[in-house]
Amino acid sequence: MSNAKSEPLAARISRELASRIISGQIEAGARLRQDHIAEEFGASHVPVREAFRRLEAQGLVESEPHRGVRVAGFSLEEVREVAEMRAALEVLALRNAAPHLTKAILDEAEEATRAGDHAGDVQAWEEANRKFHRLIITPCGMPRLLRTIEDLHAASARFLFSGWRAEWETPTDRDHRAILAALRSGDIEAATALLARHVQWIGKMPKRQNALGDRS
């Protein structure tokens, strides 16, 4: 993670706004006022506009001619699309990462799963969940692929927060443990099949996202 002091201002603004959008603090349809944000961050309009471009690339905001920028909504079709994209790309990443996964990495991924089991709220759970996925695919050594997956994770997190905001029950993630067991035994085909099914589940959920159960 970038050091806050050395991080470009546009990146810091976009990261903070993305966090607010993903968590639901800024709701879909809300207008983002360039002057208000510039004042909040003590910035000129130039880094704010760059931050907006970054957020638009992530699918979190939409730019409307003569009307400014607003937070993008999402449809059930978009949820399914993100799930399908994540499944395909994470499987590709895992296939390339598998030869480089050490016992230490898998142990850390298992610890992330345990942290998720004991999470007190959806934000803590999502952070642990994302850490698990990041750990098992990062050794693929494909930075462009990893950046795309990270953006898709942000979209998935937004769907989850939207569905679980009203009520929260800590899930037990059996899929993570099954993926780890397959990786530890060297069964890459089973691990990738489990990962694909696991990620695709979000796209098959009903509109009441808190019915998610033990998937992510």
GROMACS .gro file of C-alpha atoms in nm:
model
  216
    1MET     CA    1   0.000   0.000   0.000
    2SER     CA    2   0.130   0.346  -0.088
    3ASN     CA    3   0.259   0.569   0.183
    4ALA     CA    4   0.005   0.852   0.229
    5LYS     CA    5   0.279   1.117   0.218
    6SER     CA    6   0.425   0.999  -0.114
    7GLU     CA    7   0.097   0.895  -0.278
    8PRO     CA    8  -0.013   1.131  -0.557
    9LEU     CA    9  -0.299   1.354  -0.447
   10ALA     CA   10  -0.530   1.235  -0.726
   11ALA     CA   11  -0.472   0.873  -0.619
   12ARG     CA   12  -0.544   0.958  -0.255
   13ILE     CA   13  -0.865   1.141  -0.345
   14SER     CA   14  -0.987   0.858  -0.571
   15ARG     CA   15  -0.899   0.596  -0.308
   16GLU     CA   16  -1.092   0.779  -0.036
   17LEU     CA   17  -1.395   0.844  -0.257
   18ALA     CA   18  -1.392   0.482  -0.379
   19SER     CA   19  -1.395   0.364  -0.017
   20ARG     CA   20  -1.698   0.582   0.057
   21ILE     CA   21  -1.883   0.466  -0.254
   22ILE     CA   22  -1.807   0.096  -0.199
   23SER     CA   23  -1.915   0.109   0.167
   24GLY     CA   24  -2.237   0.288   0.076
   25GLN     CA   25  -2.144   0.607   0.260
   26ILE     CA   26  -2.198   0.784  -0.073
   27GLU     CA   27  -2.504   0.629  -0.238
   28ALA     CA   28  -2.576   0.553  -0.602
   29GLY     CA   29  -2.703   0.858  -0.787
   30ALA     CA   30  -2.532   1.109  -0.557
   31ARG     CA   31  -2.360   1.398  -0.732
   32LEU     CA   32  -1.991   1.455  -0.666
   33ARG     CA   33  -1.925   1.828  -0.656
   34GLN     CA   34  -1.578   1.907  -0.783
   35ASP     CA   35  -1.549   2.227  -0.580
   36HIS     CA   36  -1.661   2.061  -0.255
   37ILE     CA   37  -1.413   1.776  -0.295
   38ALA     CA   38  -1.130   2.014  -0.388
   39GLU     CA   39  -1.202   2.212  -0.071
   40GLU     CA   40  -1.215   1.900   0.148
   41PHE     CA   41  -0.877   1.775   0.028
   42GLY     CA   42  -0.713   2.116  -0.002
   43ALA     CA   43  -0.658   2.052  -0.372
   44SER     CA   44  -0.698   2.232  -0.701
   45HIS     CA   45  -0.952   2.103  -0.952
   46VAL     CA   46  -0.682   1.925  -1.154
   47PRO     CA   47  -0.622   1.628  -0.917
   48VAL     CA   48  -0.998   1.609  -0.847
   49ARG     CA   49  -1.070   1.569  -1.218
   50GLU     CA   50  -0.799   1.302  -1.239
   51ALA     CA   51  -0.956   1.126  -0.939
   52PHE     CA   52  -1.293   1.132  -1.116
   53ARG     CA   53  -1.134   0.974  -1.425
   54ARG     CA   54  -0.990   0.697  -1.210
   55LEU     CA   55  -1.326   0.633  -1.045
   56GLU     CA   56  -1.499   0.627  -1.385
   57ALA     CA   57  -1.248   0.369  -1.510
   58GLN     CA   58  -1.343   0.154  -1.209
   59GLY     CA   59  -1.712   0.187  -1.295
   60LEU     CA   60  -1.788   0.368  -0.970
   61VAL     CA   61  -1.897   0.703  -1.118
   62GLU     CA   62  -2.047   0.828  -1.441
   63SER     CA   63  -1.967   1.156  -1.614
   64GLU     CA   64  -2.267   1.330  -1.765
   65PRO     CA   65  -2.220   1.618  -2.016
   66HIS     CA   66  -2.310   1.953  -1.862
   67ARG     CA   67  -2.428   1.780  -1.543
   68GLY     CA   68  -2.104   1.673  -1.379
   69VAL     CA   69  -2.025   1.343  -1.211
   70ARG     CA   70  -2.257   1.114  -1.019
   71VAL     CA   71  -2.214   0.782  -0.842
   72ALA     CA   72  -2.304   0.496  -1.074
   73GLY     CA   73  -2.579   0.253  -0.987
   74PHE     CA   74  -2.570  -0.116  -1.069
   75SER     CA   75  -2.813  -0.373  -1.201
   76LEU     CA   76  -2.848  -0.745  -1.140
   77GLU     CA   77  -2.704  -0.798  -1.489
   78GLU     CA   78  -2.396  -0.602  -1.390
   79VAL     CA   79  -2.355  -0.812  -1.075
   80ARG     CA   80  -2.359  -1.124  -1.291
   81GLU     CA   81  -2.116  -0.975  -1.542
   82VAL     CA   82  -1.866  -0.886  -1.270
   83ALA     CA   83  -1.896  -1.235  -1.122
   84GLU     CA   84  -1.832  -1.400  -1.459
   85MET     CA   85  -1.533  -1.174  -1.528
   86ARG     CA   86  -1.387  -1.235  -1.183
   87ALA     CA   87  -1.427  -1.611  -1.220
   88ALA     CA   88  -1.249  -1.621  -1.557
   89LEU     CA   89  -0.967  -1.386  -1.462
   90GLU     CA   90  -0.903  -1.526  -1.113
   91VAL     CA   91  -0.883  -1.878  -1.256
   92LEU     CA   92  -0.625  -1.754  -1.509
   93ALA     CA   93  -0.430  -1.585  -1.230
   94LEU     CA   94  -0.445  -1.890  -1.002
   95ARG     CA   95  -0.321  -2.124  -1.277
   96ASN     CA   96  -0.014  -1.902  -1.319
   97ALA     CA   97   0.028  -1.846  -0.946
   98ALA     CA   98  -0.002  -2.209  -0.836
   99PRO     CA   99   0.361  -2.312  -0.909
  100HIS     CA  100   0.479  -2.026  -0.687
  101LEU     CA  101   0.247  -2.078  -0.390
  102THR     CA  102   0.449  -2.166  -0.082
  103LYS     CA  103   0.333  -2.319   0.243
  104ALA     CA  104   0.380  -1.978   0.407
  105ILE     CA  105   0.147  -1.813   0.155
  106LEU     CA  106  -0.118  -2.082   0.197
  107ASP     CA  107  -0.090  -2.058   0.576
  108GLU     CA  108  -0.142  -1.682   0.554
  109ALA     CA  109  -0.444  -1.735   0.329
  110GLU     CA  110  -0.586  -1.979   0.584
  111GLU     CA  111  -0.536  -1.720   0.856
  112ALA     CA  112  -0.725  -1.465   0.643
  113THR     CA  113  -1.014  -1.711   0.619
  114ARG     CA  114  -1.016  -1.755   0.998
  115ALA     CA  115  -1.018  -1.376   1.037
  116GLY     CA  116  -1.323  -1.363   0.810
  117ASP     CA  117  -1.498  -1.625   1.023
  118HIS     CA  118  -1.461  -1.396   1.326
  119ALA     CA  119  -1.535  -1.065   1.154
  120GLY     CA  120  -1.765  -0.836   1.347
  121ASP     CA  121  -1.910  -0.656   1.045
  122VAL     CA  122  -1.931  -0.684   0.668
  123GLN     CA  123  -1.642  -0.443   0.610
  124ALA     CA  124  -1.403  -0.651   0.823
  125TRP     CA  125  -1.523  -0.969   0.655
  126GLU     CA  126  -1.480  -0.828   0.305
  127GLU     CA  127  -1.127  -0.712   0.388
  128ALA     CA  128  -1.034  -1.063   0.507
  129ASN     CA  129  -1.205  -1.218   0.205
  130ARG     CA  130  -1.022  -0.993  -0.038
  131LYS     CA  131  -0.692  -1.068   0.137
  132PHE     CA  132  -0.748  -1.442   0.084
  133HIS     CA  133  -0.809  -1.398  -0.288
  134ARG     CA  134  -0.518  -1.158  -0.327
  135LEU     CA  135  -0.277  -1.395  -0.152
  136ILE     CA  136  -0.348  -1.695  -0.372
  137ILE     CA  137  -0.334  -1.510  -0.706
  138THR     CA  138  -0.063  -1.244  -0.659
  139PRO     CA  139   0.227  -1.485  -0.728
  140CYS     CA  140   0.101  -1.511  -1.089
  141GLY     CA  141   0.332  -1.218  -1.166
  142MET     CA  142   0.085  -1.057  -1.408
  143PRO     CA  143   0.039  -0.698  -1.284
  144ARG     CA  144  -0.210  -0.584  -1.547
  145LEU     CA  145  -0.431  -0.886  -1.478
  146LEU     CA  146  -0.408  -0.825  -1.102
  147ARG     CA  147  -0.507  -0.459  -1.141
  148THR     CA  148  -0.816  -0.560  -1.339
  149ILE     CA  149  -0.912  -0.820  -1.078
  150GLU     CA  150  -0.866  -0.563  -0.801
  151ASP     CA  151  -1.114  -0.331  -0.975
  152LEU     CA  152  -1.362  -0.617  -1.005
  153HIS     CA  153  -1.318  -0.695  -0.635
  154ALA     CA  154  -1.410  -0.334  -0.559
  155ALA     CA  155  -1.731  -0.375  -0.760
  156SER     CA  156  -1.811  -0.703  -0.583
  157ALA     CA  157  -1.755  -0.540  -0.244
  158ARG     CA  158  -2.003  -0.270  -0.333
  159PHE     CA  159  -2.268  -0.532  -0.419
  160LEU     CA  160  -2.204  -0.712  -0.091
  161PHE     CA  161  -2.219  -0.398   0.122
  162SER     CA  162  -2.543  -0.298  -0.048
  163GLY     CA  163  -2.703  -0.631   0.034
  164TRP     CA  164  -2.567  -0.682   0.384
  165ARG     CA  165  -2.601  -0.328   0.518
  166ALA     CA  166  -2.935  -0.397   0.687
  167GLU     CA  167  -2.839  -0.716   0.867
  168TRP     CA  168  -2.515  -0.903   0.913
  169GLU     CA  169  -2.432  -1.258   1.007
  170THR     CA  170  -2.070  -1.370   0.994
  171PRO     CA  171  -2.042  -1.643   0.726
  172THR     CA  172  -1.824  -1.950   0.746
  173ASP     CA  173  -1.633  -1.985   0.422
  174ARG     CA  174  -1.609  -2.353   0.337
  175ASP     CA  175  -1.513  -2.276  -0.022
  176HIS     CA  176  -1.191  -2.104   0.087
  177ARG     CA  177  -1.093  -2.408   0.289
  178ALA     CA  178  -1.170  -2.645   0.000
  179ILE     CA  179  -0.959  -2.430  -0.236
  180LEU     CA  180  -0.670  -2.434   0.010
  181ALA     CA  181  -0.696  -2.812   0.056
  182ALA     CA  182  -0.678  -2.863  -0.321
  183LEU     CA  183  -0.380  -2.628  -0.352
  184ARG     CA  184  -0.196  -2.800  -0.067
  185SER     CA  185  -0.246  -3.136  -0.236
  186GLY     CA  186  -0.129  -3.002  -0.572
  187ASP     CA  187  -0.466  -3.051  -0.741
  188ILE     CA  188  -0.474  -2.732  -0.948
  189GLU     CA  189  -0.771  -2.842  -1.160
  190ALA     CA  190  -0.986  -2.890  -0.850
  191ALA     CA  191  -0.864  -2.562  -0.699
  192THR     CA  192  -0.949  -2.359  -1.011
  193ALA     CA  193  -1.289  -2.530  -1.050
  194LEU     CA  194  -1.372  -2.452  -0.688
  195LEU     CA  195  -1.256  -2.093  -0.727
  196ALA     CA  196  -1.467  -2.039  -1.040
  197ARG     CA  197  -1.780  -2.178  -0.873
  198HIS     CA  198  -1.710  -1.979  -0.559
  199VAL     CA  199  -1.675  -1.644  -0.737
  200GLN     CA  200  -1.967  -1.703  -0.975
  201TRP     CA  201  -2.206  -1.753  -0.683
  202ILE     CA  202  -2.249  -1.378  -0.633
  203GLY     CA  203  -2.389  -1.350  -0.985
  204LYS     CA  204  -2.654  -1.612  -0.912
  205MET     CA  205  -2.782  -1.455  -0.591
  206PRO     CA  206  -3.133  -1.319  -0.561
  207LYS     CA  207  -3.178  -0.946  -0.518
  208ARG     CA  208  -3.172  -0.982  -0.141
  209GLN     CA  209  -2.797  -1.010  -0.119
  210ASN     CA  210  -2.801  -1.104   0.248
  211ALA     CA  211  -2.910  -1.447   0.127
  212LEU     CA  212  -2.545  -1.491   0.024
  213GLY     CA  213  -2.480  -1.746   0.296
  214ASP     CA  214  -2.125  -1.874   0.299
  215ARG     CA  215  -2.011  -1.746  -0.040
  216SER     CA  216  -1.831  -1.428  -0.155
   0.00000   0.00000   0.00000
